[in-house]
Structure formats: structure tokens, C-alpha cells
Short mmCIF file of C-alpha atoms in Angstrom, two decimals:
data_model
loop_
_atom_site.label_atom_id
_atom_site.label_comp_id
_atom_site.label_asym_id
_atom_site.label_seq_id
_atom_site.Cartn_x
_atom_site.Cartn_y
_atom_site.Cartn_z
CA MET A 1 68.48 148.21 160.37
CA PRO A 2 67.05 145.97 157.79
CA GLU A 3 67.93 142.23 158.28
CA PRO A 4 70.53 140.43 155.94
CA GLY A 5 68.10 138.25 154.37
CA ILE A 6 65.93 141.14 153.17
CA VAL A 7 69.02 143.10 151.96
CA SER A 8 70.27 139.94 149.95
CA ARG A 9 66.71 139.38 148.38
CA LEU A 10 66.78 143.33 147.64
CA GLN A 11 70.36 142.68 145.76
CA LEU A 12 68.99 139.77 143.97
CA SER A 13 65.70 141.72 142.84
CA GLY A 14 68.03 145.01 141.85
CA LEU A 15 70.65 143.02 140.18
CA CYS A 16 68.10 141.28 138.19
CA PHE A 17 66.54 144.26 137.14
CA PHE A 18 69.35 146.48 136.26
CA LEU A 19 70.69 143.21 133.89
CA GLN A 20 67.41 142.49 132.24
CA LEU A 21 67.27 146.46 131.44
CA LEU A 22 70.51 146.59 130.29
CA THR A 23 70.06 143.29 127.88
CA ILE A 24 66.89 145.32 126.66
CA VAL A 25 68.17 148.37 125.62
CA LEU A 26 71.27 146.57 124.17
CA PHE A 27 69.29 144.56 122.17
CA ALA A 28 66.94 147.28 121.17
CA ALA A 29 70.11 149.42 120.04
CA PHE A 30 72.13 146.28 117.99
CA VAL A 31 70.14 143.22 117.64
CA ARG A 32 68.17 142.13 114.60
CA TYR A 33 67.27 138.92 113.17
CA SER A 34 69.66 137.75 110.18
CA PRO A 35 68.10 137.89 106.89
CA GLU A 36 68.82 135.11 104.58
CA SER A 37 71.47 137.16 102.46
CA SER A 38 73.99 137.50 105.75
CA SER A 39 74.18 134.19 106.34
CA GLY A 40 77.48 134.10 105.10
CA LEU A 41 78.55 137.04 107.31
CA CYS A 42 79.87 134.64 110.21
CA PRO A 43 83.60 133.74 109.82
CA GLN A 44 84.63 130.37 108.55
CA GLN A 45 85.95 128.99 111.59
CA LEU A 46 83.40 129.76 114.09
CA ASN A 47 81.81 127.44 116.58
CA CYS A 48 78.15 127.99 115.61
CA SER A 49 78.80 127.10 112.17
CA TRP A 50 77.10 130.19 111.01
CA ARG A 51 78.14 129.61 107.48
CA GLU A 52 75.28 127.26 106.91
CA GLN A 53 72.09 129.36 106.28
CA ASP A 54 69.46 129.23 108.91
CA SER A 55 66.94 128.35 106.34
CA ASP A 56 68.73 125.01 106.51
CA PHE A 57 68.91 124.96 110.00
CA GLN A 58 66.35 122.42 111.57
CA HIS A 59 64.49 123.52 114.88
CA PRO A 60 65.33 119.66 116.41
CA ARG A 61 68.80 120.45 116.61
CA PHE A 62 68.35 123.78 118.44
CA ARG A 63 65.66 122.01 120.79
CA ASP A 64 68.20 119.19 121.57
CA VAL A 65 71.05 121.67 122.58
CA HIS A 66 68.64 123.55 124.70
CA LEU A 67 67.44 120.61 126.30
CA GLN A 68 71.07 119.30 127.33
CA ALA A 69 71.98 122.89 128.72
CA LEU A 70 68.93 122.94 130.93
CA LEU A 71 68.38 119.04 131.90
CA GLY A 72 71.60 117.46 130.72
CA PHE A 73 74.04 120.23 132.81
CA GLY A 74 71.01 121.83 134.78
CA LEU A 75 70.38 118.60 136.47
CA LEU A 76 73.99 117.85 137.23
CA VAL A 77 74.02 120.57 140.11
CA SER A 78 71.14 119.12 142.21
CA PHE A 79 72.27 115.98 143.79
CA LEU A 80 72.86 117.59 147.42
CA SER A 81 70.15 117.54 149.98
CA ARG A 82 70.25 120.75 151.09
CA TYR A 83 70.52 122.59 147.74
CA GLY A 84 68.97 120.07 145.17
CA LEU A 85 65.63 121.82 144.19
CA GLY A 86 67.34 125.35 144.72
CA SER A 87 69.97 124.28 142.59
CA VAL A 88 67.80 123.83 139.75
CA THR A 89 66.30 127.13 140.03
CA ILE A 90 69.39 128.75 139.87
CA SER A 91 70.43 126.69 136.94
CA ILE A 92 67.40 127.96 135.11
CA LEU A 93 68.53 131.82 136.39
CA VAL A 94 71.62 131.14 134.95
CA VAL A 95 70.24 129.71 131.49
CA ALA A 96 67.95 132.41 131.54
CA PHE A 97 70.62 135.42 131.47
CA ALA A 98 73.25 133.56 130.13
CA VAL A 99 71.85 133.12 126.95
CA GLN A 100 70.72 136.65 126.31
CA TRP A 101 74.36 137.77 127.50
CA ALA A 102 76.14 135.27 124.99
CA VAL A 103 74.00 136.28 122.19
CA LEU A 104 75.28 140.12 122.77
CA ILE A 105 78.97 139.18 123.55
CA GLN A 106 79.58 136.54 120.60
CA GLY A 107 77.43 138.96 118.27
CA PHE A 108 80.10 141.92 118.88
CA LEU A 109 82.63 139.58 118.19
CA TYR A 110 81.41 137.35 115.25
CA SER A 111 78.45 139.17 113.64
CA PHE A 112 78.71 142.72 113.88
CA LEU A 113 78.16 144.75 110.59
CA ASN A 114 77.15 148.21 109.78
CA GLY A 115 76.41 148.72 113.61
CA LYS A 116 74.09 145.68 113.96
CA ILE A 117 74.26 142.06 115.52
CA TYR A 118 72.63 139.77 113.15
CA VAL A 119 71.27 136.71 114.90
CA GLY A 120 69.66 133.46 113.77
CA ALA A 121 68.82 130.02 115.03
CA GLN A 122 72.44 129.33 115.01
CA SER A 123 73.06 132.42 117.22
CA MET A 124 71.04 130.42 120.14
CA VAL A 125 72.94 127.10 119.46
CA SER A 126 76.46 129.15 120.34
CA ALA A 127 74.75 130.79 122.98
CA ASP A 128 73.64 127.43 124.57
CA PHE A 129 76.98 125.98 124.16
CA CYS A 130 78.33 129.30 126.44
CA THR A 131 75.46 128.60 129.00
CA ALA A 132 76.44 124.87 129.50
CA ALA A 133 80.32 126.20 130.06
CA VAL A 134 79.04 128.37 132.68
CA LEU A 135 76.47 125.60 134.18
CA ILE A 136 80.13 123.42 134.66
CA SER A 137 81.76 126.54 136.56
CA ALA A 138 78.57 126.70 138.51
CA GLY A 139 78.92 123.23 139.81
CA ALA A 140 82.22 123.75 141.14
CA VAL A 141 80.78 126.64 143.69
CA LEU A 142 77.57 125.25 144.41
CA GLY A 143 76.28 126.02 148.27
CA ARG A 144 78.91 128.72 148.35
CA ALA A 145 77.68 131.31 146.15
CA ASN A 146 74.46 132.93 146.42
CA PRO A 147 72.08 133.96 143.63
CA VAL A 148 73.99 137.29 143.26
CA GLN A 149 77.36 135.84 143.23
CA MET A 150 76.00 133.36 140.45
CA LEU A 151 74.56 136.27 138.21
CA LEU A 152 78.21 137.90 138.43
CA LEU A 153 79.87 134.59 137.97
CA THR A 154 77.46 134.27 134.63
CA LEU A 155 78.24 137.83 133.64
CA LEU A 156 82.08 137.21 133.57
CA GLY A 157 81.98 133.74 132.70
CA VAL A 158 79.81 134.27 129.56
CA THR A 159 82.47 137.12 128.46
CA LEU A 160 85.52 134.94 129.24
CA PHE A 161 84.19 131.88 127.08
CA THR A 162 83.34 134.05 124.20
CA LEU A 163 87.12 135.75 124.55
CA ASN A 164 88.65 132.19 124.83
CA GLU A 165 86.55 131.21 121.99
CA TYR A 166 87.32 133.86 119.58
CA LEU A 167 91.19 133.46 120.64
CA LEU A 168 91.03 129.48 120.02
CA LEU A 169 88.68 129.29 116.82
CA ARG A 170 89.31 132.59 115.19
CA LEU A 171 92.70 133.56 115.83
CA MET A 172 94.34 129.92 115.96
CA GLY A 173 92.37 127.98 113.71
CA VAL A 174 91.63 125.13 116.25
CA SER A 175 89.03 122.71 115.70
CA ASP A 176 87.18 121.91 118.65
CA SER A 177 83.42 121.33 117.45
CA GLY A 178 82.11 119.82 120.53
CA GLY A 179 83.91 122.11 123.05
CA SER A 180 86.56 119.77 124.83
CA LEU A 181 88.47 122.88 125.49
CA THR A 182 86.07 125.92 125.08
CA VAL A 183 83.04 124.43 126.78
CA HIS A 184 84.39 121.60 129.38
CA THR A 185 87.97 122.49 130.11
CA PHE A 186 87.25 126.51 130.48
CA GLY A 187 84.14 125.65 132.63
CA ALA A 188 85.72 123.38 134.73
CA TYR A 189 88.63 125.13 135.54
CA PHE A 190 87.08 128.80 135.71
CA GLY A 191 84.62 127.45 138.35
CA LEU A 192 87.83 125.58 140.19
CA THR A 193 89.70 128.57 140.43
CA VAL A 194 86.85 130.52 141.65
CA SER A 195 86.00 128.09 144.36
CA TRP A 196 89.81 128.30 145.44
CA ILE A 197 89.30 132.03 145.98
CA LEU A 198 86.44 131.52 147.85
CA ARG A 199 87.97 128.69 149.78
CA ARG A 200 88.25 131.29 153.12
CA LEU A 201 84.33 131.46 153.18
CA HIS A 202 81.85 129.29 154.43
CA ALA A 203 84.32 126.76 155.52
CA ASP A 204 82.17 125.12 158.43
CA LYS A 205 79.49 124.28 155.88
CA ARG A 206 81.27 121.98 153.69
CA LYS A 207 80.13 118.94 155.32
CA LYS A 208 76.73 120.09 155.04
CA GLN A 209 77.11 120.93 151.59
CA GLN A 210 78.21 117.74 150.74
CA GLU A 211 75.12 115.96 152.22
CA THR A 212 73.13 113.94 149.35
CA GLY A 213 69.36 113.16 149.64
CA HIS A 214 66.77 110.85 147.83
CA GLN A 215 66.12 113.31 145.21
CA SER A 216 69.62 113.00 143.93
CA ASP A 217 68.57 109.44 142.49
CA PHE A 218 65.70 110.65 140.55
CA PHE A 219 67.82 113.75 139.11
CA ALA A 220 70.51 111.66 138.22
CA VAL A 221 68.21 109.16 136.29
CA VAL A 222 66.88 111.68 134.32
CA GLY A 223 69.94 113.39 133.51
CA THR A 224 71.83 110.42 132.64
CA ILE A 225 68.64 109.68 130.24
CA TYR A 226 69.08 112.98 128.66
CA LEU A 227 72.78 112.47 128.64
CA TRP A 228 72.12 109.31 126.52
CA ILE A 229 69.67 110.52 124.15
CA PHE A 230 70.58 113.73 123.22
CA TRP A 231 74.55 113.87 123.69
CA PRO A 232 75.17 112.85 120.30
CA ASN A 233 73.00 115.74 118.59
CA PHE A 234 74.64 118.26 121.30
CA THR A 235 78.31 117.37 119.98
CA SER A 236 77.13 117.46 116.27
CA ALA A 237 75.44 120.73 116.55
CA THR A 238 78.05 122.64 115.11
CA THR A 239 78.85 120.39 112.35
CA VAL A 240 75.58 120.99 110.13
CA ARG A 241 78.28 121.00 107.01
CA GLY A 242 77.51 118.29 104.51
CA ASP A 243 78.25 114.84 105.21
CA ALA A 244 80.61 115.41 108.41
CA GLU A 245 77.86 114.94 110.94
CA PRO A 246 77.52 111.14 110.70
CA TRP A 247 80.90 110.86 112.35
CA VAL A 248 80.26 112.85 114.99
CA LEU A 249 77.35 110.90 115.95
CA LEU A 250 78.81 107.56 115.61
CA ASN A 251 81.61 108.69 117.49
CA THR A 252 79.93 109.78 120.48
CA TYR A 253 77.45 106.65 120.56
CA PHE A 254 80.47 104.09 120.64
CA SER A 255 82.35 106.08 123.18
CA LEU A 256 79.33 106.48 125.40
CA ALA A 257 78.89 103.07 125.49
CA SER A 258 82.36 102.20 126.07
CA SER A 259 82.89 104.55 128.97
CA THR A 260 79.58 103.14 130.56
CA LEU A 261 81.04 99.70 130.51
CA ALA A 262 84.46 101.04 131.78
CA THR A 263 82.47 102.81 134.90
CA PHE A 264 81.19 99.17 136.22
CA VAL A 265 84.82 97.85 135.43
CA LEU A 266 86.41 99.98 138.25
CA LEU A 267 83.22 100.83 140.63
CA PRO A 268 82.73 97.30 142.15
CA VAL A 269 86.91 97.19 142.79
CA LEU A 270 86.95 100.91 144.22
CA HIS A 271 83.54 100.43 146.50
CA GLU A 272 81.96 98.18 148.58
CA GLU A 273 78.57 98.96 147.21
CA ASN A 274 77.11 95.75 145.10
CA THR A 275 74.99 98.08 142.79
CA PRO A 276 76.84 101.11 140.84
CA GLN A 277 74.92 104.44 141.70
CA MET A 278 73.17 106.15 138.85
CA VAL A 279 75.20 109.37 139.33
CA GLN A 280 78.42 107.36 138.77
CA ILE A 281 77.24 106.48 135.36
CA GLN A 282 76.17 109.64 134.77
CA ASP A 283 79.88 110.87 135.36
CA ALA A 284 80.94 108.54 132.76
CA ALA A 285 78.86 110.00 130.11
CA LEU A 286 79.96 113.32 131.09
CA ALA A 287 83.71 112.48 130.68
CA ASN A 288 83.14 110.88 127.56
CA ALA A 289 81.10 113.72 126.35
CA ALA A 290 84.50 116.14 127.25
CA VAL A 291 86.91 113.47 125.73
CA MET A 292 84.80 113.60 122.29
CA GLY A 293 83.98 117.01 121.97
CA MET A 294 87.14 117.68 120.10
CA ALA A 295 87.86 114.71 118.26
CA GLY A 296 84.45 113.74 117.66
CA GLU A 297 84.42 114.89 113.99
CA MET A 298 87.73 113.73 113.15
CA LEU A 299 88.96 110.23 111.94
CA VAL A 300 88.73 108.24 115.29
CA THR A 301 87.73 105.60 113.89
CA PRO A 302 85.12 103.10 115.82
CA PHE A 303 88.01 101.43 117.30
CA GLY A 304 89.42 104.68 118.34
CA ALA A 305 85.96 105.88 119.84
CA LEU A 306 85.52 102.79 121.78
CA VAL A 307 89.33 103.13 123.09
CA ALA A 308 88.76 106.80 124.00
CA GLY A 309 85.34 106.35 125.62
CA PHE A 310 86.68 103.60 127.81
CA LEU A 311 89.73 105.54 129.03
CA ALA A 312 87.07 108.41 129.78
CA GLY A 313 84.93 106.23 131.64
CA LEU A 314 87.85 105.05 133.90
CA ILE A 315 88.60 109.15 134.92
CA PRO A 316 85.64 109.97 137.21
CA PRO A 317 85.81 106.87 139.57
CA LEU A 318 89.97 107.30 139.77
CA ALA A 319 89.80 110.60 140.41
CA PHE A 320 86.86 110.89 142.82
CA ARG A 321 88.76 108.07 144.87
CA PHE A 322 92.17 109.07 144.86
CA LEU A 323 92.68 112.85 143.35
CA MET A 324 89.85 114.60 144.89
CA PRO A 325 90.59 114.42 148.38
CA THR A 326 94.03 115.79 147.63
CA LEU A 327 92.94 118.57 145.93
CA SER A 328 90.55 119.26 149.40
CA SER A 329 92.93 118.77 151.70
CA ARG A 330 96.27 120.25 150.26
CA LEU A 331 95.27 122.78 147.79
CA LYS A 332 91.88 123.82 149.92
CA ILE A 333 89.71 123.60 146.59
CA GLN A 334 86.23 122.59 147.32
CA ASP A 335 84.88 120.91 144.10
CA THR A 336 81.01 120.68 145.12
CA CYS A 337 79.87 118.64 141.95
CA GLY A 338 83.45 116.99 141.05
CA VAL A 339 83.56 119.19 137.65
CA HIS A 340 87.26 118.80 137.55
CA ASN A 341 86.93 114.81 137.68
CA VAL A 342 84.09 114.60 135.21
CA HIS A 343 85.00 118.12 132.86
CA GLY A 344 88.49 119.16 133.82
CA LEU A 345 90.47 116.12 133.32
CA PRO A 346 88.45 114.46 130.47
CA GLY A 347 88.54 117.94 128.51
CA ILE A 348 92.57 118.07 128.81
CA LEU A 349 92.45 114.26 127.51
CA GLY A 350 90.03 115.07 124.80
CA SER A 351 92.32 117.95 123.87
CA LEU A 352 95.25 115.71 123.54
CA LEU A 353 93.31 113.32 121.65
CA GLY A 354 92.58 115.91 118.96
CA THR A 355 96.06 116.72 118.88
CA LEU A 356 97.19 113.40 118.14
CA LEU A 357 94.63 113.06 115.35
CA ALA A 358 95.11 116.90 113.79
CA ALA A 359 99.18 115.58 112.95
CA LEU A 360 97.69 112.32 111.53
CA ALA A 361 95.25 114.22 109.33
CA THR A 362 95.84 113.77 105.56
CA ALA A 363 93.76 114.57 102.54
CA ASP A 364 94.01 110.39 101.54
CA ALA A 365 92.13 109.65 104.89
CA TYR A 366 89.63 112.61 105.12
CA GLY A 367 88.59 113.20 101.50
CA GLY A 368 86.27 116.08 101.10
CA ARG A 369 85.94 116.13 104.88
CA LEU A 370 89.29 117.51 105.38
CA GLU A 371 88.19 121.10 103.96
CA LEU A 372 85.28 120.88 107.00
CA VAL A 373 87.45 119.50 109.79
CA PHE A 374 90.91 121.46 108.99
CA PRO A 375 90.30 123.84 106.62
CA LEU A 376 93.69 125.61 106.70
CA VAL A 377 95.45 122.18 106.22
CA ALA A 378 93.23 121.65 103.08
CA GLN A 379 93.78 125.45 101.85
CA GLY A 380 97.69 124.52 102.27
CA SER A 381 98.17 127.13 104.51
CA ARG A 382 99.35 124.87 107.17
CA THR A 383 100.62 121.11 107.46
CA ALA A 384 99.04 118.77 109.65
CA SER A 385 102.10 119.21 112.34
CA ASP A 386 101.41 122.92 112.25
CA GLN A 387 97.78 122.21 112.93
CA ALA A 388 98.47 119.94 115.56
CA PHE A 389 100.86 122.18 117.31
CA TYR A 390 98.18 125.01 117.47
CA GLN A 391 96.10 122.41 118.83
CA LEU A 392 98.21 121.65 121.40
CA CYS A 393 98.97 125.16 122.75
CA ALA A 394 95.14 125.99 122.63
CA LEU A 395 95.28 123.95 126.12
CA PRO A 396 97.44 126.19 127.80
CA VAL A 397 96.00 129.28 126.50
CA THR A 398 92.52 127.81 127.69
CA LEU A 399 94.07 127.15 131.26
CA LEU A 400 95.65 130.44 131.70
CA LEU A 401 92.29 132.48 130.67
CA ALA A 402 90.24 130.27 132.98
CA MET A 403 92.58 130.59 135.96
CA LEU A 404 93.08 134.43 135.55
CA GLY A 405 89.52 135.03 135.15
CA GLY A 406 88.53 132.87 138.00
CA CYS A 407 91.12 134.70 140.13
CA PHE A 408 89.31 137.86 139.03
CA THR A 409 85.58 136.76 139.28
CA GLY A 410 86.46 135.31 142.67
CA GLU A 411 88.00 138.45 144.08
CA LEU A 412 84.66 140.52 143.17
#
């Protein structure tokens, strides 16, 4: 009788072979490079902003987004001493499959014409956004899901992410260019629900899973530096339209700086350590990204960006200190990487901020940008209040789909 370890390796080998063969067949049957004349095929409100021609798309933008997916998000799941290096390997495995599957699923929904999926550089940016959400989900189940389970989580996570994105951006007309809801909130609560379903498994290993080692400092330093350098470009990757991009860059930088200072305000009070750890600064940067994902391209103003960033920086220290023990003891939810604290709660705050800004949007304040940020309002199809209502409704829709999908995935 074969040993369990051999069976597990054979399962991983067989699943990888099957999934890669499946994507090869589907790519051969459906996927084609998009000619310049097909740049207008993508719906106007698609997250990937395919209304811009790929000839106008610059390679550095895709490079920045891809680096964030691999190094910004990938290194976030590497702080545990027992799983540090292995989790980086799993992250690359997730990215390798998620990008291929996302191109297919998003292509069938967004750019399927005459029996073919037309892809370009912007398709890869949208696929990387999807991959980031799956990596967030993986952080919640790290240490309790083996590589085979991670691949299944990726398979269903990508599909559900795309469905949620389609509902929000295409059918509801919600503005969420940086992914407060579609990336951070969905990824966090999808992963947390899977973690809750798996809570009965490996209960005796929880303490070992939460032990950290010296390599965590190195990974945290690298991940934080990449977040500071490339995050503004990540949030602006879907706003390559006219003069809308500078708002995203400036708002993200202002809020990023403010969230970092907020961390230094709370940590000396909540912890006995004299010097804050780099991983705590990393948490503040991620929380800021989740808060500004929806509001980044809106009229936050520099003052508002500083306030939003400061509030975002307060969430992780408070949540790790007071909320996380309650989730673990009462709800039996093990959140290995604290995605609820750095993605889930900040993503909800970002959604509420986006709702408020949508309600205050006027043509006088936005000028020509109104058509870029809220096209339905600019066209007269909706009032600012109507748009705010849809922005608000997008939050429960995302939470419901993430939790139902997480329950289904965890039971598999």
C-alpha cells in the first residue's frame, strides 16, 4: 500500500498535469491575441479598462502590477517559520495557475466575440488583480491547506472573483478601480470562510503554525519596500484614461504615508516592544491599499487622503490586539496571516468611503473626470445618490458571494 506522502505527491502531480492540459486545450480553442481594431470590444465599465488600446499600454504598468502580485502579496504569506519558504513556493504555484485561469474566465465574460477570446496586455493586468485576491484568500488558510487544496481554492476563487467583479462593475455600474471590494474584501472573506470550514482539521497544529522565525524579518522588509514603491502604480493600473491617473497616485502616496505614522502612534501603546516590527508597517501599507482601492480615483482631496490613510493605519494594530483573539476563541476562525485585519476590515472601510464620495460627486467638482469615474452619472442615467446606493449595495453582494463561495470551497 503506498505511503500517504507518495499519494499526496501523485495527487499534486496529476492535478497539475490535468489543469495545465485543460488550459492548453482551452487556449488553443478560444484564445487569440487582440488586434488593434478590437480594443473597443471590452465593456466600458470593465475593471481592466480595455477601452484603451493595447498600443497605448506601457510595459512598465504591467511589470509593476505583476511585481506586486508576486512580491507584494506573495511574500505576505511567508512569515511563519514552519511554512515560510514553502509558502513562497505555493504562492508562485497559485500565481502560475491563477493567471491562466483568470484570462479564460474573464475572457468568456468580457471579450468573447465570434467564438474567440481576444486578449492583450490589459488582460494580464486584470488577471493579476484576480490573482492578488486569491493570494489574500490563501493567506487565511496557510498551513492547513496542502498544495492540492490550494489549487482547488485557486480554481474556484478565480471563478467566483470574476463573477463578483462582473456583477459589481458590469451589471451594477460600481466604481472600484483599485479593488477595495473586488480584491481585498472578497479575497479576505472568501479565505476566512474557507478557514472557518476547515477549522476542525489540524487543530492540534495551530500553535506550531503561528511560530515565526528570523526569515520573517527579511520577507517583511522586501514586501514592505515593494508595497511602498509599486503600490500607487498597482492602484492606478486600471485608470489609464486621460488625466484621471494622477489623482490615484497622489491619493495613494498621501494615505500610505499617513497610515505608516498611525502605526507608530498605536504600537508603542499596545505593545511592550520599543521598536515596531517591519511586518507591522507592512500591515499598515496593505490596510491603506484596501481603503484607497475604491476611493483612489475619486475626489478624496489631499486632506481626505491623509485622514483615510490614518484611519486605515489604526485598524491592523487594534484588530490584532482585540478582535483577532475573539474570532479565534468564539467563532473558531483561524486567520493565519491576519487577512481580516489588513484586507477585510480596511476593504469595508474603503467601500464606505467610496459610497460617501459617490454621494458627493458633482460635475462642478469633477469636471471632465466625472465621465471617467462615474460615467452613468455623467450621462444622466443616475444621480449621485443613486450611484452611492449602488456603491453601498455592492458591499453585501460581495460579502454574500464570498461567504457562500467559501463554504462551498471548504466543503470540497
